[in-house]
Amino acid sequence: QVQLVESGGGLVQAGGSLRLSCAASGDTICISAMGWYRQVPGKERELVAMTTSGGSTNYADSVKGRFTISRDNAKNTVYLQMNSLKPEDTAVYYCYVPGSRFCHTGASWGQGTQVTVSS
């Protein structure tokens, strides 16, 4: 299995920036894609950004042009640079690694890190 540890959340004013980090350990050879989801109380968890081991990325429309996902494969770490933050970006952000049929592992989630954007 893969273990994920996030860091970098906090409180920031609207228009500010934060960078989230997520370090993976365990069966890291089984990791293909890595990404970030977020969730607010009463709503479903939603995809924010995802990147594959080959470097392709995709973003939620709501964050395109403001957030950038990047990955250091040597460190098994994924980052989310968040710029021009808005109050509606306030959520708990979760790091995510999909399961691997090759390795027979399930999906992995981080513990979550709170991001709060004040207006």
CSV table of C-alpha atoms in Angstrom, one decimal:
chain,number,residue,atom,x,y,z
A,1,GLN,CA,0.0,0.0,0.0
A,2,VAL,CA,1.0,3.6,-0.4
A,3,GLN,CA,1.0,6.1,2.5
A,4,LEU,CA,0.5,9.8,1.9
A,5,VAL,CA,1.5,12.7,4.2
A,6,GLU,CA,0.4,16.2,3.3
A,7,SER,CA,1.6,19.6,4.4
A,8,GLY,CA,1.3,23.3,3.6
A,9,GLY,CA,-2.3,24.2,4.3
A,10,GLY,CA,-3.3,27.2,6.3
A,11,LEU,CA,-5.0,30.6,6.4
A,12,VAL,CA,-4.5,33.1,3.7
A,13,GLN,CA,-6.2,36.3,2.4
A,14,ALA,CA,-8.0,36.3,-0.9
A,15,GLY,CA,-5.5,36.9,-3.7
A,16,GLY,CA,-2.7,35.2,-1.8
A,17,SER,CA,-0.8,31.9,-2.4
A,18,LEU,CA,-0.2,28.6,-0.8
A,19,ARG,CA,1.8,25.5,-1.8
A,20,LEU,CA,0.7,22.1,-0.7
A,21,SER,CA,3.0,19.1,-0.6
A,22,CYS,CA,2.3,15.4,-0.4
A,23,ALA,CA,5.0,12.8,0.2
A,24,ALA,CA,4.4,9.2,-0.7
A,25,SER,CA,6.0,6.2,1.0
A,26,GLY,CA,5.5,2.4,0.9
A,27,ASP,CA,4.8,0.8,-2.4
A,28,THR,CA,5.8,3.8,-4.4
A,29,ILE,CA,6.8,1.7,-7.4
A,30,CYS,CA,3.0,1.2,-7.8
A,31,ILE,CA,2.3,4.9,-8.2
A,32,SER,CA,1.3,6.1,-11.7
A,33,ALA,CA,-0.8,9.2,-11.2
A,34,MET,CA,-0.9,11.5,-8.2
A,35,GLY,CA,-3.3,14.3,-7.5
A,36,TRP,CA,-5.4,16.5,-5.3
A,37,TYR,CA,-9.0,16.6,-4.3
A,38,ARG,CA,-10.9,18.9,-2.1
A,39,GLN,CA,-14.0,18.8,0.0
A,40,VAL,CA,-16.2,21.2,1.9
A,41,PRO,CA,-18.8,20.2,4.5
A,42,GLY,CA,-22.0,18.9,2.9
A,43,LYS,CA,-20.5,18.5,-0.6
A,44,GLU,CA,-18.9,15.7,-2.4
A,45,ARG,CA,-15.1,15.5,-2.7
A,46,GLU,CA,-14.1,17.0,-6.1
A,47,LEU,CA,-11.0,16.6,-8.2
A,48,VAL,CA,-8.7,19.7,-8.2
A,49,ALA,CA,-5.7,18.5,-10.3
A,50,MET,CA,-4.0,15.3,-11.4
A,51,THR,CA,-0.7,14.5,-12.9
A,52,THR,CA,0.6,11.2,-14.4
A,53,SER,CA,4.1,9.8,-14.2
A,54,GLY,CA,4.6,10.9,-17.8
A,55,GLY,CA,3.9,14.5,-16.8
A,56,SER,CA,0.4,15.1,-18.3
A,57,THR,CA,-1.9,17.1,-16.1
A,58,ASN,CA,-5.6,18.0,-15.9
A,59,TYR,CA,-7.3,20.6,-13.8
A,60,ALA,CA,-10.8,21.4,-12.6
A,61,ASP,CA,-12.2,24.3,-14.6
A,62,SER,CA,-12.5,26.4,-11.4
A,63,VAL,CA,-8.7,26.3,-10.8
A,64,LYS,CA,-7.3,26.5,-14.3
A,65,GLY,CA,-4.8,29.3,-14.7
A,66,ARG,CA,-4.5,29.7,-10.9
A,67,PHE,CA,-3.3,26.3,-9.6
A,68,THR,CA,-0.3,24.3,-10.8
A,69,ILE,CA,0.4,20.7,-10.0
A,70,SER,CA,3.9,19.4,-10.2
A,71,ARG,CA,5.7,16.2,-9.2
A,72,ASP,CA,9.2,15.2,-8.2
A,73,ASN,CA,9.3,11.5,-9.1
A,74,ALA,CA,12.7,11.0,-7.4
A,75,LYS,CA,11.1,12.2,-4.1
A,76,ASN,CA,7.7,10.6,-4.7
A,77,THR,CA,6.2,14.0,-3.9
A,78,VAL,CA,3.5,16.0,-5.5
A,79,TYR,CA,2.9,19.7,-5.1
A,80,LEU,CA,0.0,22.0,-5.6
A,81,GLN,CA,0.9,25.7,-6.1
A,82,MET,CA,-2.2,27.7,-5.5
A,83,ASN,CA,-2.2,31.4,-6.6
A,84,SER,CA,-4.9,34.0,-6.7
A,85,LEU,CA,-6.8,32.2,-4.0
A,86,LYS,CA,-10.5,32.9,-3.6
A,87,PRO,CA,-12.8,32.3,-0.6
A,88,GLU,CA,-14.5,29.6,-2.6
A,89,ASP,CA,-11.2,27.6,-2.6
A,90,THR,CA,-11.7,27.1,1.1
A,91,ALA,CA,-11.8,23.3,1.7
A,92,VAL,CA,-9.9,20.4,3.1
A,93,TYR,CA,-7.5,19.3,0.4
A,94,TYR,CA,-6.6,15.6,0.1
A,95,CYS,CA,-3.7,14.0,-1.7
A,96,TYR,CA,-4.7,11.0,-3.8
A,97,VAL,CA,-3.0,8.1,-5.5
A,98,PRO,CA,-5.2,5.7,-7.6
A,99,GLY,CA,-5.0,2.0,-7.1
A,100,SER,CA,-2.8,-0.3,-9.2
A,101,ARG,CA,-4.0,-3.5,-10.8
A,102,PHE,CA,-0.4,-4.4,-11.5
A,103,CYS,CA,0.5,-4.2,-7.8
A,104,HIS,CA,-3.0,-5.2,-6.5
A,105,THR,CA,-3.2,-2.1,-4.3
A,106,GLY,CA,-6.2,0.1,-3.7
A,107,ALA,CA,-6.4,3.8,-3.9
A,108,SER,CA,-4.7,5.9,-1.2
A,109,TRP,CA,-5.7,9.1,0.4
A,110,GLY,CA,-3.8,11.6,2.6
A,111,GLN,CA,-5.2,12.7,6.0
A,112,GLY,CA,-6.2,16.1,4.5
A,113,THR,CA,-5.0,19.6,5.1
A,114,GLN,CA,-7.2,22.6,5.7
A,115,VAL,CA,-7.0,25.6,3.4
A,116,THR,CA,-8.9,28.7,4.5
A,117,VAL,CA,-9.1,31.8,2.3
A,118,SER,CA,-10.5,34.9,4.0
A,119,SER,CA,-12.2,37.7,2.0
